[in-house]
Coordinates of C-alpha atoms in Angstrom, one line a residue:
Chain A
M1 CA 0.0 0.0 0.0
R2 CA 1.6 3.3 -1.1
P3 CA 1.1 6.1 1.4
N4 CA -0.8 9.2 0.2
P5 CA 1.9 11.8 -1.0
V6 CA 0.2 14.6 1.0
V7 CA 0.4 12.5 4.2
R8 CA 4.0 11.7 3.5
A9 CA 4.9 15.4 3.0
L10 CA 3.2 16.3 6.2
Q11 CA 5.1 13.5 8.0
Y12 CA 8.4 14.9 6.7
I13 CA 7.4 18.4 7.8
G14 CA 6.6 16.9 11.2
L15 CA 9.9 15.1 11.4
F16 CA 11.8 18.3 10.5
V17 CA 9.9 20.4 13.1
V18 CA 10.7 17.7 15.8
V19 CA 14.4 17.7 15.0
A20 CA 14.5 21.5 14.8
V21 CA 12.9 22.0 18.1
F22 CA 15.1 19.5 20.0
T23 CA 18.4 20.5 18.4
F24 CA 17.9 24.3 18.2
P25 CA 18.9 25.1 21.8
T26 CA 22.2 23.2 21.5
F27 CA 22.9 24.9 18.3
W28 CA 22.1 28.2 19.9
M29 CA 24.5 27.4 22.8
V30 CA 27.4 26.9 20.4
L31 CA 26.5 29.9 18.3
G32 CA 26.3 32.1 21.5
V33 CA 30.0 31.6 22.1
F34 CA 30.8 33.4 18.9
K35 CA 28.6 36.5 19.3
R36 CA 29.2 40.0 20.6
N37 CA 26.8 41.6 23.1
V38 CA 25.1 43.7 20.4
E39 CA 24.5 40.5 18.5
H40 CA 23.1 38.7 21.5
K41 CA 20.5 41.5 21.9
A42 CA 19.8 42.2 18.2
R43 CA 16.4 41.8 16.7
P44 CA 15.9 39.8 14.6
P45 CA 18.2 37.2 16.3
V46 CA 21.6 36.9 14.7
L47 CA 22.5 33.6 13.1
F48 CA 25.7 34.7 11.4
P49 CA 28.0 36.6 13.7
Q50 CA 30.2 39.3 12.2
D51 CA 33.5 38.5 13.9
P52 CA 33.0 35.0 15.4
F53 CA 36.6 34.3 16.4
G54 CA 37.3 37.7 17.9
A55 CA 34.1 37.5 19.9
A56 CA 34.9 34.0 21.0
A57 CA 38.4 35.0 22.1
D58 CA 37.0 37.9 24.2
T59 CA 34.3 35.6 25.6
I60 CA 36.7 32.9 26.6
R61 CA 39.2 35.3 28.1
F62 CA 36.4 36.9 30.2
A63 CA 35.1 33.5 31.3
F64 CA 38.6 32.5 32.5
E65 CA 39.3 35.8 34.2
S66 CA 35.9 36.2 36.0
S67 CA 35.6 32.6 37.3
P68 CA 36.1 32.7 41.1
V69 CA 37.8 29.3 40.9
P70 CA 40.2 28.8 38.0
L71 CA 38.2 27.1 35.2
G72 CA 40.9 24.6 34.5
H73 CA 40.8 23.5 38.1
V74 CA 37.0 23.2 37.9
F75 CA 37.2 21.1 34.8
L76 CA 39.8 18.9 36.4
N77 CA 37.5 18.4 39.4
S78 CA 34.7 17.3 37.1
V79 CA 37.0 14.8 35.3
V80 CA 38.5 13.4 38.6
V81 CA 35.2 13.1 40.4
A82 CA 33.3 11.5 37.5
S83 CA 36.1 9.1 36.7
A84 CA 36.6 8.1 40.3
T85 CA 32.9 7.5 40.8
A86 CA 32.8 5.3 37.7
I87 CA 35.8 3.3 38.8
V88 CA 34.6 2.8 42.4
T89 CA 31.0 1.8 41.4
L90 CA 32.3 -0.7 38.8
A91 CA 34.9 -2.1 41.2
V92 CA 32.2 -2.8 43.9
G93 CA 29.3 -3.3 41.5
V94 CA 30.6 -6.0 39.1
T95 CA 30.9 -8.8 41.6
A96 CA 27.7 -7.9 43.3
A97 CA 25.9 -7.9 39.9
Y98 CA 27.4 -11.2 39.0
S99 CA 26.3 -12.8 42.3
F100 CA 22.7 -11.4 42.0
A101 CA 22.5 -12.8 38.4
R102 CA 24.1 -16.2 39.0
F103 CA 23.0 -17.1 42.5
R104 CA 19.9 -15.0 42.9
T105 CA 21.5 -13.8 46.1
G106 CA 18.9 -12.1 48.3
G107 CA 16.1 -13.1 45.9
T108 CA 14.7 -10.5 43.6
S109 CA 13.9 -8.1 46.4
L110 CA 17.4 -7.3 47.5
P111 CA 18.6 -6.1 44.0
F112 CA 15.3 -4.2 43.5
F113 CA 15.7 -2.6 46.9
I114 CA 19.2 -1.4 46.0
L115 CA 17.9 -0.1 42.7
T116 CA 15.2 2.0 44.4
L117 CA 18.0 3.9 46.2
R118 CA 19.0 5.3 42.9
M119 CA 15.7 7.1 42.7
A120 CA 15.4 8.4 46.3
P121 CA 15.1 12.1 46.8
P122 CA 18.8 13.3 47.1
I123 CA 17.9 15.8 49.8
A124 CA 17.3 12.9 52.2
V125 CA 21.0 11.9 52.1
G126 CA 22.3 15.4 51.2
L127 CA 21.6 17.0 54.5
P128 CA 23.3 14.2 56.5
F129 CA 26.3 14.3 54.1
F130 CA 26.5 18.1 54.7
L131 CA 26.5 17.7 58.5
V132 CA 28.9 14.8 58.6
F133 CA 31.3 16.2 55.9
R134 CA 31.4 19.5 57.9
Q135 CA 32.8 17.5 60.9
L136 CA 35.1 15.4 58.8
G137 CA 36.5 18.3 56.7
L138 CA 35.1 16.7 53.6
L139 CA 33.1 19.7 52.4
D140 CA 34.5 21.2 49.2
S141 CA 36.5 18.0 48.5
Q142 CA 36.6 15.7 45.5
L143 CA 36.3 12.7 47.9
G144 CA 33.1 14.0 49.4
L145 CA 31.5 14.3 45.9
V146 CA 32.6 10.8 44.9
V147 CA 30.9 9.4 48.0
A148 CA 27.7 11.3 47.2
Y149 CA 27.8 10.2 43.6
T150 CA 28.3 6.6 44.5
T151 CA 25.0 6.7 46.4
F152 CA 23.0 6.9 43.1
N153 CA 25.4 5.4 40.6
L154 CA 26.2 2.1 42.4
P155 CA 22.6 1.0 42.4
L156 CA 22.3 1.7 38.7
V157 CA 25.6 -0.1 37.9
I158 CA 24.6 -3.2 39.8
W159 CA 21.2 -3.3 38.2
L160 CA 22.3 -2.9 34.6
L161 CA 25.2 -5.4 35.0
R162 CA 22.9 -7.8 36.7
S163 CA 20.6 -7.9 33.7
F164 CA 23.7 -8.3 31.4
F165 CA 25.0 -11.3 33.4
R166 CA 21.6 -12.8 33.4
E167 CA 21.5 -12.8 29.6
L168 CA 25.0 -14.3 29.5
D169 CA 25.0 -18.0 28.8
P170 CA 26.4 -19.7 32.0
S171 CA 27.5 -22.9 30.3
M172 CA 31.1 -21.8 29.7
E173 CA 31.5 -20.8 33.3
E174 CA 30.0 -24.1 34.4
A175 CA 32.4 -26.0 32.2
A176 CA 35.3 -24.2 33.9
L177 CA 33.9 -25.1 37.3
V178 CA 33.7 -28.8 36.3
D179 CA 37.4 -28.5 35.3
G180 CA 38.2 -27.3 38.8
A181 CA 38.2 -23.5 38.5
S182 CA 36.8 -21.6 41.4
R183 CA 33.8 -19.2 41.0
W184 CA 36.2 -16.3 41.2
Q185 CA 38.3 -17.7 38.4
A186 CA 35.1 -18.3 36.3
L187 CA 34.1 -14.7 36.8
R188 CA 37.6 -13.3 36.2
Y189 CA 38.6 -15.4 33.2
I190 CA 35.3 -16.2 31.5
A191 CA 32.4 -13.9 32.4
L192 CA 34.4 -10.7 32.8
P193 CA 36.0 -10.6 29.4
L194 CA 32.6 -11.2 27.8
A195 CA 31.1 -8.5 29.9
L196 CA 33.8 -5.9 29.1
P197 CA 31.8 -3.9 26.5
A198 CA 28.8 -3.7 28.9
I199 CA 31.0 -2.8 31.8
A200 CA 32.6 0.0 29.8
S201 CA 29.2 1.4 28.7
T202 CA 27.9 1.2 32.2
G203 CA 31.0 3.0 33.5
L204 CA 30.5 5.7 30.9
L205 CA 26.9 6.2 32.1
A206 CA 28.1 6.6 35.7
F207 CA 30.7 9.1 34.4
I208 CA 28.0 11.1 32.5
F209 CA 25.5 11.1 35.5
S210 CA 28.3 12.2 37.8
W211 CA 29.6 14.9 35.4
N212 CA 26.1 16.3 35.1
E213 CA 25.1 16.3 38.8
F214 CA 24.1 19.6 40.3
F215 CA 22.4 19.2 43.6
F216 CA 25.2 17.6 45.6
A217 CA 27.8 19.7 43.9
T218 CA 26.0 22.9 45.0
L219 CA 25.3 21.5 48.5
L220 CA 28.7 20.0 49.3
T221 CA 31.2 22.3 47.6
S222 CA 31.9 26.0 47.9
S223 CA 35.1 26.9 46.1
E224 CA 38.1 24.6 45.5
G225 CA 35.9 21.5 45.1
R226 CA 33.4 23.0 42.6
T227 CA 32.6 21.0 39.5
I228 CA 31.3 22.6 36.3
P229 CA 27.6 22.4 37.0
A230 CA 28.0 24.1 40.4
L231 CA 29.7 27.0 38.6
L232 CA 26.8 27.6 36.2
P233 CA 24.6 29.8 38.4
L234 CA 27.5 32.4 38.4
F235 CA 27.3 32.6 34.7
L236 CA 23.6 33.2 34.3
P237 CA 23.0 36.1 31.9
R238 CA 21.5 38.1 34.8
S239 CA 24.7 37.5 36.8
I240 CA 27.0 38.8 34.2
S241 CA 27.6 42.5 34.8
A242 CA 26.7 45.0 32.1
G243 CA 29.2 45.4 29.3
Q244 CA 30.9 42.0 30.0
P245 CA 30.6 39.4 27.3
L246 CA 27.2 37.5 27.6
G247 CA 28.7 34.7 25.5
A248 CA 30.5 33.5 28.7
S249 CA 27.2 32.0 29.7
F250 CA 27.1 29.9 26.6
F251 CA 30.8 29.1 26.8
I252 CA 30.5 27.6 30.3
A253 CA 27.4 25.6 29.2
A254 CA 29.4 24.3 26.2
I255 CA 32.3 23.2 28.3
S256 CA 29.9 21.1 30.3
A257 CA 27.8 19.9 27.4
V258 CA 30.1 19.2 24.5
P259 CA 32.1 16.3 26.0
M260 CA 28.9 14.6 27.2
I261 CA 27.3 15.0 23.7
I262 CA 30.3 13.2 22.2
L263 CA 30.1 10.4 24.8
V264 CA 26.4 10.0 24.2
L265 CA 26.9 9.7 20.5
F266 CA 29.2 6.8 21.3
L267 CA 26.8 5.2 23.7
Q268 CA 23.8 5.7 21.4
R269 CA 20.8 3.7 22.6
Y270 CA 22.6 2.3 25.7
L271 CA 21.9 5.8 27.2
I272 CA 18.1 5.1 26.9
K273 CA 18.6 1.6 28.4
G274 CA 20.4 3.2 31.3
L275 CA 17.9 6.0 31.8
S276 CA 15.0 3.6 31.7
L277 CA 16.9 1.2 34.1
G278 CA 16.9 -1.5 31.5
A279 CA 13.3 -1.2 30.3
A280 CA 14.4 -0.2 26.8
K281 CA 15.1 -3.2 24.6
E282 CA 18.2 -2.5 22.6
Chain B
M1 CA 28.2 -35.2 43.3
E2 CA 27.1 -37.0 46.5
R3 CA 30.6 -36.9 47.9
V4 CA 31.2 -33.1 47.7
T5 CA 33.4 -32.3 50.7
G6 CA 32.0 -30.2 53.5
A7 CA 34.6 -27.5 52.9
R8 CA 33.6 -27.1 49.3
T9 CA 29.9 -26.7 50.2
I10 CA 30.5 -24.1 52.7
E11 CA 32.8 -22.3 50.3
S12 CA 30.2 -22.3 47.6
R13 CA 27.5 -21.1 49.9
R14 CA 29.8 -18.2 51.1
V15 CA 31.0 -17.0 47.7
P16 CA 27.7 -15.4 46.5
W17 CA 27.5 -13.3 49.7
L18 CA 31.2 -12.5 49.6
M19 CA 30.7 -11.1 46.1
V20 CA 27.8 -8.9 47.3
L21 CA 29.4 -7.9 50.6
P22 CA 31.4 -4.9 49.5
A23 CA 28.4 -3.4 47.8
L24 CA 26.1 -4.1 50.7
L25 CA 28.5 -2.5 53.2
L26 CA 28.9 0.6 51.0
V27 CA 25.2 0.9 50.5
L28 CA 24.7 0.6 54.2
A29 CA 27.3 3.2 55.0
I30 CA 26.4 5.8 52.4
N31 CA 22.7 5.2 51.6
I32 CA 21.0 3.6 54.6
I33 CA 22.7 5.2 57.5
P34 CA 22.3 8.8 56.1
L35 CA 18.6 8.0 55.4
V36 CA 18.2 6.9 59.0
Y37 CA 20.1 9.9 60.3
S38 CA 17.9 12.2 58.2
T39 CA 14.8 10.5 59.6
V40 CA 16.0 11.0 63.2
L41 CA 16.8 14.7 62.6
A42 CA 13.2 15.3 61.5
F43 CA 12.2 14.9 65.1
F44 CA 14.7 17.4 66.5
Q45 CA 15.0 21.1 66.6
W46 CA 18.4 22.1 65.4
N47 CA 19.5 25.3 63.8
L48 CA 23.1 25.7 62.7
T49 CA 23.0 29.5 63.0
Q50 CA 22.6 29.0 66.8
A51 CA 25.8 27.0 67.4
Q52 CA 25.5 27.2 71.2
V53 CA 22.0 25.6 71.2
A54 CA 22.2 21.8 71.2
P55 CA 19.8 19.8 69.1
R56 CA 16.6 19.2 71.1
F57 CA 14.0 16.4 70.6
V58 CA 10.7 18.0 69.7
G59 CA 8.6 15.0 68.6
L60 CA 6.3 15.9 65.8
D61 CA 6.7 19.7 66.1
N62 CA 8.6 20.1 62.8
F63 CA 5.8 18.3 60.9
I64 CA 3.0 20.2 62.7
R65 CA 4.7 23.4 61.8
L66 CA 5.1 22.5 58.2
L67 CA 1.5 21.3 57.7
T68 CA -0.3 23.9 59.7
R69 CA 1.8 27.1 59.9
D70 CA 4.0 27.1 56.8
P71 CA 2.1 28.4 53.7
Q72 CA 5.4 28.2 51.7
F73 CA 5.6 24.5 52.3
L74 CA 2.0 24.0 51.1
T75 CA 2.7 26.1 48.0
A76 CA 5.8 24.0 47.3
A77 CA 3.8 20.8 47.7
V78 CA 1.1 22.0 45.3
N79 CA 3.7 23.3 42.8
T80 CA 5.4 19.9 42.9
A81 CA 2.2 18.1 42.3
I82 CA 1.3 20.3 39.4
L83 CA 4.8 19.9 38.0
V84 CA 4.6 16.1 38.2
V85 CA 1.2 15.8 36.6
A86 CA 1.9 18.3 33.9
T87 CA 5.3 17.1 32.8
V88 CA 4.2 13.4 32.8
V89 CA 1.0 14.0 30.8
I90 CA 2.5 16.3 28.3
Q91 CA 5.7 14.3 27.8
T92 CA 3.8 11.0 27.4
V93 CA 1.4 12.3 24.9
L94 CA 4.0 14.1 22.8
G95 CA 6.5 11.3 23.2
V96 CA 4.0 8.6 21.9
A97 CA 2.9 10.9 19.1
V98 CA 6.4 11.6 17.8
A99 CA 7.4 7.9 18.3
L100 CA 4.5 6.9 16.0
L101 CA 5.7 9.4 13.5
L102 CA 9.3 8.0 13.6
D103 CA 7.9 4.5 13.2
Q104 CA 6.5 5.4 9.7
K105 CA 9.6 4.2 7.9
L106 CA 10.5 7.7 6.8
R107 CA 14.0 8.5 5.6
F108 CA 16.4 10.3 8.0
T109 CA 14.8 8.6 11.0
G110 CA 18.1 7.2 12.0
V111 CA 19.7 10.7 12.1
A112 CA 16.7 12.1 13.9
T113 CA 16.8 9.5 16.7
T114 CA 20.5 10.2 17.2
L115 CA 19.9 13.9 17.4
L116 CA 17.2 13.3 19.9
L117 CA 19.8 11.9 22.3
V118 CA 21.5 15.3 22.6
P119 CA 19.1 16.9 25.1
L120 CA 19.5 13.8 27.2
A121 CA 23.2 14.3 27.3
L122 CA 23.0 17.7 28.8
A123 CA 23.1 18.4 32.5
P124 CA 19.7 19.8 33.6
A125 CA 21.6 22.7 35.1
V126 CA 23.0 23.4 31.6
V127 CA 19.5 23.2 30.1
G128 CA 18.4 25.7 32.8
L129 CA 21.2 28.1 32.0
L130 CA 20.5 27.9 28.2
F131 CA 16.8 28.5 28.6
S132 CA 17.3 31.3 31.0
S133 CA 18.6 33.2 28.0
L134 CA 16.4 31.6 25.4
L135 CA 13.3 32.6 27.3
S136 CA 14.6 36.0 28.3
G137 CA 12.8 39.0 26.8
S138 CA 15.9 40.9 25.8
L139 CA 18.3 38.1 24.8
G140 CA 16.1 35.2 23.7
P141 CA 14.8 34.5 20.2
I142 CA 11.7 32.8 21.4
N143 CA 9.7 35.8 22.3
Y144 CA 10.8 37.6 19.2
W145 CA 9.5 34.7 17.1
L146 CA 6.3 34.4 19.0
E147 CA 5.6 38.1 18.4
A148 CA 6.6 37.8 14.8
I149 CA 3.8 35.3 14.2
G150 CA 1.3 37.3 16.3
L151 CA 1.3 35.3 19.5
P152 CA 1.6 36.9 23.0
A153 CA 5.1 36.9 24.4
P154 CA 4.9 36.4 28.1
S155 CA 7.6 37.4 30.6
W156 CA 8.3 33.7 31.1
L157 CA 10.5 33.6 34.1
G158 CA 9.6 37.0 35.7
D159 CA 5.8 36.5 35.8
A160 CA 4.4 34.5 38.7
H161 CA 1.8 32.9 36.4
W162 CA 4.4 31.8 33.9
A163 CA 7.3 30.7 36.1
L164 CA 6.0 27.2 36.9
P165 CA 4.7 26.6 33.3
S166 CA 8.2 27.7 32.1
I167 CA 9.8 25.0 34.2
V168 CA 7.3 22.5 32.8
L169 CA 8.2 23.7 29.3
V170 CA 11.9 23.4 29.8
D171 CA 11.6 20.0 31.4
T172 CA 9.4 18.9 28.5
W173 CA 12.1 20.0 26.1
Q174 CA 14.7 17.9 27.8
W175 CA 12.8 14.8 28.6
T176 CA 10.3 14.3 25.7
P177 CA 13.1 12.7 23.7
F178 CA 13.4 10.0 26.4
M179 CA 9.7 9.2 26.0
I180 CA 10.0 9.3 22.2
L181 CA 13.0 6.9 22.1
L182 CA 11.7 4.5 24.8
T183 CA 8.3 4.3 23.0
L184 CA 10.0 3.9 19.7
A185 CA 12.1 1.0 21.0
G186 CA 8.9 -0.5 22.3
L187 CA 7.1 -0.1 19.0
R188 CA 9.9 -1.7 17.1
S189 CA 10.0 -4.7 19.4
L190 CA 6.2 -5.3 19.0
S191 CA 5.2 -8.4 17.2
Q192 CA 3.9 -7.4 13.8
E193 CA 1.3 -10.1 13.4
P194 CA -1.5 -8.5 15.4
V195 CA -1.0 -5.2 13.7
E196 CA -1.1 -6.8 10.3
A197 CA -4.2 -8.9 11.2
A198 CA -5.9 -5.7 12.2
L199 CA -4.9 -4.1 8.9
V200 CA -6.4 -7.1 7.0
D201 CA -9.6 -6.7 9.1
G202 CA -9.8 -3.1 7.8
A203 CA -8.9 -1.3 11.0
S204 CA -8.1 2.4 10.6
S205 CA -4.7 3.7 11.6
W206 CA -6.2 5.2 14.8
Q207 CA -7.9 1.9 15.6
R208 CA -4.7 0.0 15.0
F209 CA -3.0 2.3 17.5
R210 CA -5.7 2.4 20.1
Y211 CA -6.7 -1.2 20.2
V212 CA -3.6 -3.1 19.1
K213 CA -0.4 -1.1 19.6
L214 CA -1.2 0.9 22.7
P215 CA -2.2 -2.2 24.8
M216 CA 1.0 -3.9 23.8
L217 CA 3.0 -0.7 24.6
L218 CA 1.4 -0.3 28.0
P219 CA 4.0 -2.1 30.1
V220 CA 6.9 0.0 28.8
L221 CA 4.9 3.2 29.0
T222 CA 4.1 2.4 32.6
V223 CA 7.9 2.2 33.4
A224 CA 8.5 5.4 31.5
V225 CA 5.7 7.3 33.3
L226 CA 6.7 6.1 36.7
L227 CA 10.4 7.0 36.1
R228 CA 9.4 10.5 34.8
A229 CA 7.1 11.0 37.7
I230 CA 9.7 10.1 40.3
D231 CA 12.3 12.4 38.6
S232 CA 9.9 15.3 38.2
F233 CA 8.9 15.0 41.9
K234 CA 12.6 15.8 42.8
T235 CA 13.0 18.8 40.4
F236 CA 15.7 21.1 41.7
D237 CA 18.2 22.0 39.1
L238 CA 15.8 23.8 36.7
V239 CA 14.2 25.7 39.5
F240 CA 17.6 26.8 40.8
L241 CA 18.8 28.1 37.4
L242 CA 15.6 29.4 35.8
T243 CA 13.6 31.1 38.6
F244 CA 15.3 30.4 42.0
G245 CA 11.8 29.5 43.1
G246 CA 10.3 32.9 42.3
P247 CA 8.8 35.3 41.7
G248 CA 7.8 35.0 45.3
T249 CA 7.3 31.3 45.9
S250 CA 5.4 30.8 42.6
S251 CA 7.8 28.1 41.3
T252 CA 9.3 26.7 44.5
T253 CA 9.3 22.9 44.5
L254 CA 9.7 20.7 47.5
S255 CA 13.3 19.9 46.8
F256 CA 14.1 23.5 46.4
Y257 CA 12.2 24.5 49.5
G258 CA 14.0 21.8 51.5
Y259 CA 17.3 23.2 50.2
K260 CA 16.4 26.8 51.2
V261 CA 15.3 25.8 54.6
G262 CA 18.3 23.5 55.3
L263 CA 21.1 25.3 53.5
Q264 CA 20.0 29.0 53.6
A265 CA 18.1 29.2 56.8
F266 CA 20.1 26.3 58.3
D267 CA 17.0 24.9 60.0
I268 CA 18.2 21.3 59.9
G269 CA 15.2 19.8 61.7
R270 CA 12.6 21.4 59.5
A271 CA 14.5 20.6 56.3
S272 CA 14.8 17.0 57.5
A273 CA 11.1 16.9 58.1
I274 CA 10.6 18.0 54.5
A275 CA 13.0 15.3 53.3
F276 CA 11.1 12.7 55.4
L277 CA 7.8 13.6 53.9
M278 CA 9.3 13.5 50.4
V279 CA 10.7 10.0 51.2
Q280 CA 7.2 8.9 52.2
V281 CA 5.8 10.0 48.9
F282 CA 8.7 8.4 47.2
I283 CA 8.0 5.1 48.9
V284 CA 4.4 5.2 47.5
F285 CA 6.0 5.6 44.0
V286 CA 8.3 2.7 44.7
V287 CA 5.4 0.4 45.8
I288 CA 3.5 1.2 42.6
F289 CA 6.7 0.6 40.7
Y290 CA 7.3 -2.7 42.4
S291 CA 3.8 -4.0 41.6
R292 CA 3.4 -2.6 38.1
A293 CA 6.8 -2.2 36.5
K294 CA 9.4 -4.5 38.0
D295 CA 9.0 -7.3 35.5
Q296 CA 9.7 -4.9 32.7
L297 CA 13.3 -4.2 33.9

């Protein structure tokens, strides 16, 4: 059955509108780095800036000069905290996920209970963290954020890897066990190599979710420990004093966003699987 | 297998729990104990600005104050409820509609689904920052274009009537792609036979959707709706960057109010009571999740 050409045309228009709506703000963000203030305020909106590279140079210089914590330092904090969280959650999560999948340790309720902790309101653990970290001197530290980010990433890592191990055929591991290997060896030498792509993707998800986290970063850091999201409120257009480059707001957004967009393009649909806690079939 | 040694049996019974142990200890230390501590604090009066006054047990006082003498809390609760219902309904309807469009075997669908991932890659705080200029009257193109086609251009973030709808709008921009892509994955994994049978029987495209595809999609949509509802219930980042809860308290959510009470007024007891009440609502969500959606994961 050939579809009606008018219907087809309308469908393509619909597709174009959908893509335009959901990509425009990101395009606008990148464009904003290359505009001067007159162009930011111009009517109609400017799509082709006059002096893009001169404007970007001024914008970037201002962003670096006006940041209360050196931007390089903030960027490094984000990298360190997100990487450390991914590594810690994987190190602890892989064996737990394997055990839940192969032995049904704790039935189905224990893994599900752990999973629910991912979704709990962060303020319920955030206040205790604030109070305890104040005593321990962990406020404004990378370690403090790694602890906070582990609370919601570890449950996700365990849950996603559990479902991966469940789909993995156990016969090779069983053959190894019959040949006298221990469970640990079966995990280390047989299941783990097969799981490596899933482990890497899951680690990337934990990295992204930590990189993007705002609530704990705002609550638990104040200067030296700040990550990029916690710096964003200082670069709101209304916080930038008159005459200073408004593009700084877009630049700081881009520093946070562009690396994640690249990672997500690698992950493709695994992102949806992660965000839906495994409900999306790949 | 009858003659398995005692040592081996104990070993193999221990191994599963040894593998889980580090994770369980970590979860206990950084999830459970803080949650318990937070619950205990909800029954104490403790203000960090009065360092010389020790925390004092006050029973249900914090809760009674919140529910009877704190209009800001009630506003935050109502705002949060509106936010949850509005975002979930709008995003589900839009998400399913666009997913059906993308399922029409059009060209460029592959590129479109990849581009739809981009909003999901962004930190909600980044999205808030971007939209604070996109929606601004002086900087943003949105109001210019609205006026150009003859529509009213509200002062989105500065008007008490528009602040909360603005947050719904921005959240919808970021999360509708999630609903679209999840529904699309669901549509593509559906068995084609019932759909083709309905086609043979002369069902219209609406009938095929309503009576064949939608019932089959329901399980995955249930997961999506519950996840979105739980997330929306906690909305904080967008409020912080777009409106800071204002004008007045017109866009204050429960998370944001808890933050203000705890970290700006340093009233730890009352903030913990807010957190406690949020956890109770969250538990209701989890119970629904457990009974309706667990098998989908």
